[in-house]
Amino acid sequence: MIADSRYGQFDDYIQGVAKTFSVPFVEFRTLPYEFDDSRFYIQDHMTGDDAAEVCPWSLNAVLASGKRSSQATISNQSRS
């Protein structure tokens, strides 16, 4: 996180956009994943391996928040 960034303002903005278009919003900080600098090429582009690892958690969170009645889940297979 960049000390003088405007992440909080962007988070508020994007939550509003999601609400306007009735799409699920998932706060990435609630995922069971540690987002540190080593997982990114640059500030907002994850490495391929890390993106593949966090993707199932993200998809499950979207499915859970968007359609509570859905039984669909994406399995999170650990890397070998």
PDB file of N, CA and C in Angstrom:
ATOM      1  N   MET A   1       0.846  -1.180   0.000  1.00  0.00           N
ATOM      2  CA  MET A   1       0.000   0.000   0.000  1.00  0.00           C
ATOM      3  C   MET A   1       0.893   1.245   0.000  1.00  0.00           C
ATOM      4  N   ILE A   2       0.526   2.199  -0.808  1.00  0.00           N
ATOM      5  CA  ILE A   2       1.273   3.446  -0.913  1.00  0.00           C
ATOM      6  C   ILE A   2       0.677   4.434   0.085  1.00  0.00           C
ATOM      7  N   ALA A   3       1.519   4.986   0.935  1.00  0.00           N
ATOM      8  CA  ALA A   3       1.058   5.822   2.049  1.00  0.00           C
ATOM      9  C   ALA A   3       0.136   6.970   1.619  1.00  0.00           C
ATOM     10  N   ASP A   4       0.469   7.674   0.580  1.00  0.00           N
ATOM     11  CA  ASP A   4      -0.336   8.836   0.179  1.00  0.00           C
ATOM     12  C   ASP A   4      -1.303   8.507  -0.960  1.00  0.00           C
ATOM     13  N   SER A   5      -1.647   7.243  -1.096  1.00  0.00           N
ATOM     14  CA  SER A   5      -2.523   6.824  -2.188  1.00  0.00           C
ATOM     15  C   SER A   5      -3.975   7.209  -1.903  1.00  0.00           C
ATOM     16  N   ARG A   6      -4.809   6.998  -2.899  1.00  0.00           N
ATOM     17  CA  ARG A   6      -6.232   7.289  -2.766  1.00  0.00           C
ATOM     18  C   ARG A   6      -7.039   6.001  -2.924  1.00  0.00           C
ATOM     19  N   TYR A   7      -6.499   4.899  -2.403  1.00  0.00           N
ATOM     20  CA  TYR A   7      -7.175   3.606  -2.511  1.00  0.00           C
ATOM     21  C   TYR A   7      -8.564   3.643  -1.878  1.00  0.00           C
ATOM     22  N   GLY A   8      -8.677   4.273  -0.718  1.00  0.00           N
ATOM     23  CA  GLY A   8      -9.969   4.349  -0.037  1.00  0.00           C
ATOM     24  C   GLY A   8     -11.021   5.033  -0.890  1.00  0.00           C
ATOM     25  N   GLN A   9     -10.642   6.122  -1.536  1.00  0.00           N
ATOM     26  CA  GLN A   9     -11.577   6.832  -2.410  1.00  0.00           C
ATOM     27  C   GLN A   9     -11.955   5.971  -3.609  1.00  0.00           C
ATOM     28  N   PHE A  10     -10.988   5.262  -4.168  1.00  0.00           N
ATOM     29  CA  PHE A  10     -11.292   4.386  -5.301  1.00  0.00           C
ATOM     30  C   PHE A  10     -12.208   3.243  -4.862  1.00  0.00           C
ATOM     31  N   ASP A  11     -11.936   2.665  -3.688  1.00  0.00           N
ATOM     32  CA  ASP A  11     -12.796   1.593  -3.181  1.00  0.00           C
ATOM     33  C   ASP A  11     -14.239   2.060  -3.063  1.00  0.00           C
ATOM     34  N   ASP A  12     -14.444   3.252  -2.518  1.00  0.00           N
ATOM     35  CA  ASP A  12     -15.803   3.810  -2.405  1.00  0.00           C
ATOM     36  C   ASP A  12     -16.430   3.987  -3.781  1.00  0.00           C
ATOM     37  N   TYR A  13     -15.656   4.504  -4.716  1.00  0.00           N
ATOM     38  CA  TYR A  13     -16.144   4.733  -6.080  1.00  0.00           C
ATOM     39  C   TYR A  13     -16.550   3.412  -6.748  1.00  0.00           C
ATOM     40  N   ILE A  14     -15.682   2.404  -6.682  1.00  0.00           N
ATOM     41  CA  ILE A  14     -15.948   1.155  -7.393  1.00  0.00           C
ATOM     42  C   ILE A  14     -17.101   0.389  -6.741  1.00  0.00           C
ATOM     43  N   GLN A  15     -17.272   0.521  -5.428  1.00  0.00           N
ATOM     44  CA  GLN A  15     -18.432  -0.076  -4.774  1.00  0.00           C
ATOM     45  C   GLN A  15     -19.721   0.566  -5.306  1.00  0.00           C
ATOM     46  N   GLY A  16     -19.678   1.871  -5.519  1.00  0.00           N
ATOM     47  CA  GLY A  16     -20.831   2.570  -6.084  1.00  0.00           C
ATOM     48  C   GLY A  16     -21.144   2.113  -7.496  1.00  0.00           C
ATOM     49  N   VAL A  17     -20.098   1.904  -8.294  1.00  0.00           N
ATOM     50  CA  VAL A  17     -20.281   1.413  -9.669  1.00  0.00           C
ATOM     51  C   VAL A  17     -20.914   0.017  -9.633  1.00  0.00           C
ATOM     52  N   ALA A  18     -20.406  -0.848  -8.772  1.00  0.00           N
ATOM     53  CA  ALA A  18     -20.958  -2.204  -8.663  1.00  0.00           C
ATOM     54  C   ALA A  18     -22.435  -2.146  -8.271  1.00  0.00           C
ATOM     55  N   LYS A  19     -22.758  -1.292  -7.318  1.00  0.00           N
ATOM     56  CA  LYS A  19     -24.152  -1.176  -6.876  1.00  0.00           C
ATOM     57  C   LYS A  19     -25.039  -0.649  -8.005  1.00  0.00           C
ATOM     58  N   THR A  20     -24.560   0.342  -8.738  1.00  0.00           N
ATOM     59  CA  THR A  20     -25.322   0.921  -9.850  1.00  0.00           C
ATOM     60  C   THR A  20     -25.682  -0.128 -10.887  1.00  0.00           C
ATOM     61  N   PHE A  21     -24.747  -1.033 -11.173  1.00  0.00           N
ATOM     62  CA  PHE A  21     -24.972  -2.047 -12.196  1.00  0.00           C
ATOM     63  C   PHE A  21     -25.406  -3.398 -11.617  1.00  0.00           C
ATOM     64  N   SER A  22     -25.692  -3.422 -10.316  1.00  0.00           N
ATOM     65  CA  SER A  22     -26.159  -4.633  -9.626  1.00  0.00           C
ATOM     66  C   SER A  22     -25.239  -5.825  -9.838  1.00  0.00           C
ATOM     67  N   VAL A  23     -23.957  -5.585  -9.684  1.00  0.00           N
ATOM     68  CA  VAL A  23     -22.984  -6.670  -9.767  1.00  0.00           C
ATOM     69  C   VAL A  23     -22.320  -6.835  -8.404  1.00  0.00           C
ATOM     70  N   PRO A  24     -21.923  -8.046  -8.066  1.00  0.00           N
ATOM     71  CA  PRO A  24     -21.293  -8.275  -6.757  1.00  0.00           C
ATOM     72  C   PRO A  24     -19.976  -7.518  -6.630  1.00  0.00           C
ATOM     73  N   PHE A  25     -19.718  -7.032  -5.450  1.00  0.00           N
ATOM     74  CA  PHE A  25     -18.442  -6.393  -5.128  1.00  0.00           C
ATOM     75  C   PHE A  25     -17.774  -7.233  -4.049  1.00  0.00           C
ATOM     76  N   VAL A  26     -16.533  -7.598  -4.252  1.00  0.00           N
ATOM     77  CA  VAL A  26     -15.780  -8.376  -3.270  1.00  0.00           C
ATOM     78  C   VAL A  26     -14.584  -7.557  -2.815  1.00  0.00           C
ATOM     79  N   GLU A  27     -14.487  -7.354  -1.530  1.00  0.00           N
ATOM     80  CA  GLU A  27     -13.344  -6.650  -0.946  1.00  0.00           C
ATOM     81  C   GLU A  27     -12.179  -7.637  -0.878  1.00  0.00           C
ATOM     82  N   PHE A  28     -11.161  -7.399  -1.666  1.00  0.00           N
ATOM     83  CA  PHE A  28     -10.065  -8.363  -1.776  1.00  0.00           C
ATOM     84  C   PHE A  28      -9.362  -8.600  -0.452  1.00  0.00           C
ATOM     85  N   ARG A  29      -9.405  -7.640   0.456  1.00  0.00           N
ATOM     86  CA  ARG A  29      -8.724  -7.798   1.742  1.00  0.00           C
ATOM     87  C   ARG A  29      -9.384  -8.871   2.614  1.00  0.00           C
ATOM     88  N   THR A  30     -10.592  -9.300   2.247  1.00  0.00           N
ATOM     89  CA  THR A  30     -11.280 -10.334   3.031  1.00  0.00           C
ATOM     90  C   THR A  30     -10.941 -11.739   2.542  1.00  0.00           C
ATOM     91  N   LEU A  31     -10.242 -11.847   1.441  1.00  0.00           N
ATOM     92  CA  LEU A  31      -9.866 -13.167   0.913  1.00  0.00           C
ATOM     93  C   LEU A  31      -8.755 -13.770   1.773  1.00  0.00           C
ATOM     94  N   PRO A  32      -8.699 -15.092   1.867  1.00  0.00           N
ATOM     95  CA  PRO A  32      -7.661 -15.739   2.688  1.00  0.00           C
ATOM     96  C   PRO A  32      -6.320 -15.786   1.956  1.00  0.00           C
ATOM     97  N   TYR A  33      -5.782 -14.615   1.697  1.00  0.00           N
ATOM     98  CA  TYR A  33      -4.574 -14.515   0.881  1.00  0.00           C
ATOM     99  C   TYR A  33      -3.797 -13.285   1.314  1.00  0.00           C
ATOM    100  N   GLU A  34      -2.505 -13.405   1.416  1.00  0.00           N
ATOM    101  CA  GLU A  34      -1.676 -12.269   1.795  1.00  0.00           C
ATOM    102  C   GLU A  34      -1.167 -11.574   0.535  1.00  0.00           C
ATOM    103  N   PHE A  35      -1.644 -10.374   0.314  1.00  0.00           N
ATOM    104  CA  PHE A  35      -1.251  -9.601  -0.873  1.00  0.00           C
ATOM    105  C   PHE A  35      -0.046  -8.736  -0.508  1.00  0.00           C
ATOM    106  N   ASP A  36       1.148  -9.253  -0.743  1.00  0.00           N
ATOM    107  CA  ASP A  36       2.342  -8.448  -0.507  1.00  0.00           C
ATOM    108  C   ASP A  36       3.022  -8.162  -1.846  1.00  0.00           C
ATOM    109  N   ASP A  37       3.992  -7.279  -1.807  1.00  0.00           N
ATOM    110  CA  ASP A  37       4.636  -6.812  -3.038  1.00  0.00           C
ATOM    111  C   ASP A  37       5.274  -7.925  -3.863  1.00  0.00           C
ATOM    112  N   SER A  38       5.672  -9.016  -3.217  1.00  0.00           N
ATOM    113  CA  SER A  38       6.339 -10.091  -3.950  1.00  0.00           C
ATOM    114  C   SER A  38       5.394 -10.801  -4.913  1.00  0.00           C
ATOM    115  N   ARG A  39       4.112 -10.575  -4.799  1.00  0.00           N
ATOM    116  CA  ARG A  39       3.112 -11.253  -5.631  1.00  0.00           C
ATOM    117  C   ARG A  39       2.726 -10.445  -6.884  1.00  0.00           C
ATOM    118  N   PHE A  40       3.396  -9.334  -7.099  1.00  0.00           N
ATOM    119  CA  PHE A  40       3.048  -8.440  -8.203  1.00  0.00           C
ATOM    120  C   PHE A  40       4.258  -8.122  -9.070  1.00  0.00           C
ATOM    121  N   TYR A  41       4.011  -8.034 -10.402  1.00  0.00           N
ATOM    122  CA  TYR A  41       5.053  -7.537 -11.320  1.00  0.00           C
ATOM    123  C   TYR A  41       5.233  -6.043 -11.090  1.00  0.00           C
ATOM    124  N   ILE A  42       4.122  -5.327 -11.136  1.00  0.00           N
ATOM    125  CA  ILE A  42       4.071  -3.907 -10.821  1.00  0.00           C
ATOM    126  C   ILE A  42       2.889  -3.720  -9.881  1.00  0.00           C
ATOM    127  N   GLN A  43       2.611  -2.507  -9.451  1.00  0.00           N
ATOM    128  CA  GLN A  43       1.662  -2.280  -8.361  1.00  0.00           C
ATOM    129  C   GLN A  43       0.280  -2.897  -8.534  1.00  0.00           C
ATOM    130  N   ASP A  44      -0.198  -3.111  -9.743  1.00  0.00           N
ATOM    131  CA  ASP A  44      -1.531  -3.691  -9.881  1.00  0.00           C
ATOM    132  C   ASP A  44      -1.605  -4.832 -10.885  1.00  0.00           C
ATOM    133  N   HIS A  45      -0.503  -5.536 -11.086  1.00  0.00           N
ATOM    134  CA  HIS A  45      -0.495  -6.702 -11.975  1.00  0.00           C
ATOM    135  C   HIS A  45       0.172  -7.866 -11.254  1.00  0.00           C
ATOM    136  N   MET A  46      -0.669  -8.841 -10.847  1.00  0.00           N
ATOM    137  CA  MET A  46      -0.149 -10.001 -10.122  1.00  0.00           C
ATOM    138  C   MET A  46       0.651 -10.902 -11.053  1.00  0.00           C
ATOM    139  N   THR A  47       1.568 -11.652 -10.463  1.00  0.00           N
ATOM    140  CA  THR A  47       2.285 -12.661 -11.234  1.00  0.00           C
ATOM    141  C   THR A  47       1.282 -13.742 -11.637  1.00  0.00           C
ATOM    142  N   GLY A  48       1.584 -14.490 -12.660  1.00  0.00           N
ATOM    143  CA  GLY A  48       0.673 -15.518 -13.154  1.00  0.00           C
ATOM    144  C   GLY A  48       0.353 -16.581 -12.122  1.00  0.00           C
ATOM    145  N   ASP A  49       1.376 -17.084 -11.437  1.00  0.00           N
ATOM    146  CA  ASP A  49       1.155 -18.117 -10.422  1.00  0.00           C
ATOM    147  C   ASP A  49       0.279 -17.599  -9.282  1.00  0.00           C
ATOM    148  N   ASP A  50       0.532 -16.389  -8.833  1.00  0.00           N
ATOM    149  CA  ASP A  50      -0.251 -15.830  -7.740  1.00  0.00           C
ATOM    150  C   ASP A  50      -1.679 -15.525  -8.175  1.00  0.00           C
ATOM    151  N   ALA A  51      -1.855 -15.040  -9.381  1.00  0.00           N
ATOM    152  CA  ALA A  51      -3.213 -14.794  -9.893  1.00  0.00           C
ATOM    153  C   ALA A  51      -3.990 -16.099  -9.988  1.00  0.00           C
ATOM    154  N   ALA A  52      -3.333 -17.155 -10.436  1.00  0.00           N
ATOM    155  CA  ALA A  52      -3.995 -18.460 -10.530  1.00  0.00           C
ATOM    156  C   ALA A  52      -4.375 -18.983  -9.152  1.00  0.00           C
ATOM    157  N   GLU A  53      -3.568 -18.682  -8.157  1.00  0.00           N
ATOM    158  CA  GLU A  53      -3.858 -19.144  -6.802  1.00  0.00           C
ATOM    159  C   GLU A  53      -5.026 -18.373  -6.172  1.00  0.00           C
ATOM    160  N   VAL A  54      -5.095 -17.082  -6.393  1.00  0.00           N
ATOM    161  CA  VAL A  54      -6.138 -16.263  -5.758  1.00  0.00           C
ATOM    162  C   VAL A  54      -7.463 -16.299  -6.537  1.00  0.00           C
ATOM    163  N   CYS A  55      -7.419 -16.654  -7.788  1.00  0.00           N
ATOM    164  CA  CYS A  55      -8.611 -16.651  -8.640  1.00  0.00           C
ATOM    165  C   CYS A  55      -9.769 -17.480  -8.071  1.00  0.00           C
ATOM    166  N   PRO A  56      -9.566 -18.717  -7.641  1.00  0.00           N
ATOM    167  CA  PRO A  56     -10.695 -19.490  -7.108  1.00  0.00           C
ATOM    168  C   PRO A  56     -11.357 -18.824  -5.903  1.00  0.00           C
ATOM    169  N   TRP A  57     -10.560 -18.236  -5.008  1.00  0.00           N
ATOM    170  CA  TRP A  57     -11.145 -17.543  -3.859  1.00  0.00           C
ATOM    171  C   TRP A  57     -11.977 -16.348  -4.316  1.00  0.00           C
ATOM    172  N   SER A  58     -11.463 -15.628  -5.300  1.00  0.00           N
ATOM    173  CA  SER A  58     -12.198 -14.469  -5.818  1.00  0.00           C
ATOM    174  C   SER A  58     -13.512 -14.897  -6.456  1.00  0.00           C
ATOM    175  N   LEU A  59     -13.456 -15.927  -7.287  1.00  0.00           N
ATOM    176  CA  LEU A  59     -14.669 -16.392  -7.957  1.00  0.00           C
ATOM    177  C   LEU A  59     -15.703 -16.908  -6.960  1.00  0.00           C
ATOM    178  N   ASN A  60     -15.255 -17.659  -5.962  1.00  0.00           N
ATOM    179  CA  ASN A  60     -16.182 -18.152  -4.942  1.00  0.00           C
ATOM    180  C   ASN A  60     -16.820 -17.002  -4.171  1.00  0.00           C
ATOM    181  N   ALA A  61     -16.055 -15.978  -3.868  1.00  0.00           N
ATOM    182  CA  ALA A  61     -16.595 -14.825  -3.146  1.00  0.00           C
ATOM    183  C   ALA A  61     -17.629 -14.087  -3.994  1.00  0.00           C
ATOM    184  N   VAL A  62     -17.375 -13.954  -5.287  1.00  0.00           N
ATOM    185  CA  VAL A  62     -18.340 -13.308  -6.181  1.00  0.00           C
ATOM    186  C   VAL A  62     -19.611 -14.141  -6.268  1.00  0.00           C
ATOM    187  N   LEU A  63     -19.461 -15.448  -6.446  1.00  0.00           N
ATOM    188  CA  LEU A  63     -20.633 -16.319  -6.520  1.00  0.00           C
ATOM    189  C   LEU A  63     -21.437 -16.262  -5.225  1.00  0.00           C
ATOM    190  N   ALA A  64     -20.753 -16.277  -4.100  1.00  0.00           N
ATOM    191  CA  ALA A  64     -21.434 -16.255  -2.808  1.00  0.00           C
ATOM    192  C   ALA A  64     -22.165 -14.936  -2.576  1.00  0.00           C
ATOM    193  N   SER A  65     -21.582 -13.828  -2.987  1.00  0.00           N
ATOM    194  CA  SER A  65     -22.217 -12.532  -2.753  1.00  0.00           C
ATOM    195  C   SER A  65     -23.290 -12.222  -3.783  1.00  0.00           C
ATOM    196  N   GLY A  66     -23.168 -12.786  -4.977  1.00  0.00           N
ATOM    197  CA  GLY A  66     -24.118 -12.471  -6.036  1.00  0.00           C
ATOM    198  C   GLY A  66     -25.321 -13.377  -6.097  1.00  0.00           C
ATOM    199  N   LYS A  67     -25.121 -14.637  -5.799  1.00  0.00           N
ATOM    200  CA  LYS A  67     -26.212 -15.604  -5.904  1.00  0.00           C
ATOM    201  C   LYS A  67     -26.115 -16.577  -4.738  1.00  0.00           C
ATOM    202  N   ARG A  68     -26.703 -16.209  -3.639  1.00  0.00           N
ATOM    203  CA  ARG A  68     -26.636 -17.043  -2.435  1.00  0.00           C
ATOM    204  C   ARG A  68     -27.242 -18.422  -2.662  1.00  0.00           C
ATOM    205  N   SER A  69     -28.178 -18.528  -3.591  1.00  0.00           N
ATOM    206  CA  SER A  69     -28.822 -19.815  -3.813  1.00  0.00           C
ATOM    207  C   SER A  69     -27.999 -20.746  -4.696  1.00  0.00           C
ATOM    208  N   SER A  70     -26.959 -20.222  -5.320  1.00  0.00           N
ATOM    209  CA  SER A  70     -26.139 -21.037  -6.211  1.00  0.00           C
ATOM    210  C   SER A  70     -25.326 -22.054  -5.420  1.00  0.00           C
ATOM    211  N   GLN A  71     -25.276 -23.255  -5.919  1.00  0.00           N
ATOM    212  CA  GLN A  71     -24.467 -24.302  -5.296  1.00  0.00           C
ATOM    213  C   GLN A  71     -23.083 -24.382  -5.940  1.00  0.00           C
ATOM    214  N   ALA A  72     -22.845 -23.549  -6.945  1.00  0.00           N
ATOM    215  CA  ALA A  72     -21.588 -23.613  -7.687  1.00  0.00           C
ATOM    216  C   ALA A  72     -20.432 -23.103  -6.849  1.00  0.00           C
ATOM    217  N   THR A  73     -19.328 -23.798  -6.908  1.00  0.00           N
ATOM    218  CA  THR A  73     -18.084 -23.335  -6.296  1.00  0.00           C
ATOM    219  C   THR A  73     -16.944 -23.688  -7.222  1.00  0.00           C
ATOM    220  N   ILE A  74     -15.895 -22.980  -7.078  1.00  0.00           N
ATOM    221  CA  ILE A  74     -14.678 -23.239  -7.844  1.00  0.00           C
ATOM    222  C   ILE A  74     -13.679 -23.825  -6.863  1.00  0.00           C
ATOM    223  N   SER A  75     -13.107 -24.955  -7.176  1.00  0.00           N
ATOM    224  CA  SER A  75     -12.170 -25.562  -6.231  1.00  0.00           C
ATOM    225  C   SER A  75     -10.837 -24.832  -6.267  1.00  0.00           C
ATOM    226  N   ASN A  76     -10.220 -24.743  -5.118  1.00  0.00           N
ATOM    227  CA  ASN A  76      -8.913 -24.112  -5.023  1.00  0.00           C
ATOM    228  C   ASN A  76      -7.870 -25.215  -4.866  1.00  0.00           C
ATOM    229  N   GLN A  77      -7.236 -25.562  -5.970  1.00  0.00           N
ATOM    230  CA  GLN A  77      -6.226 -26.613  -5.947  1.00  0.00           C
ATOM    231  C   GLN A  77      -4.887 -25.987  -5.628  1.00  0.00           C
ATOM    232  N   SER A  78      -4.213 -26.538  -4.653  1.00  0.00           N
ATOM    233  CA  SER A  78      -2.909 -25.994  -4.307  1.00  0.00           C
ATOM    234  C   SER A  78      -1.886 -26.365  -5.372  1.00  0.00           C
ATOM    235  N   ARG A  79      -0.916 -25.491  -5.490  1.00  0.00           N
ATOM    236  CA  ARG A  79       0.154 -25.731  -6.455  1.00  0.00           C
ATOM    237  C   ARG A  79       1.063 -26.843  -5.979  1.00  0.00           C
ATOM    238  N   SER A  80       1.588 -27.613  -6.911  1.00  0.00           N
ATOM    239  CA  SER A  80       2.522 -28.685  -6.539  1.00  0.00           C
ATOM    240  C   SER A  80       3.925 -28.238  -6.772  1.00  0.00           C
TER     241      SER A  80
END
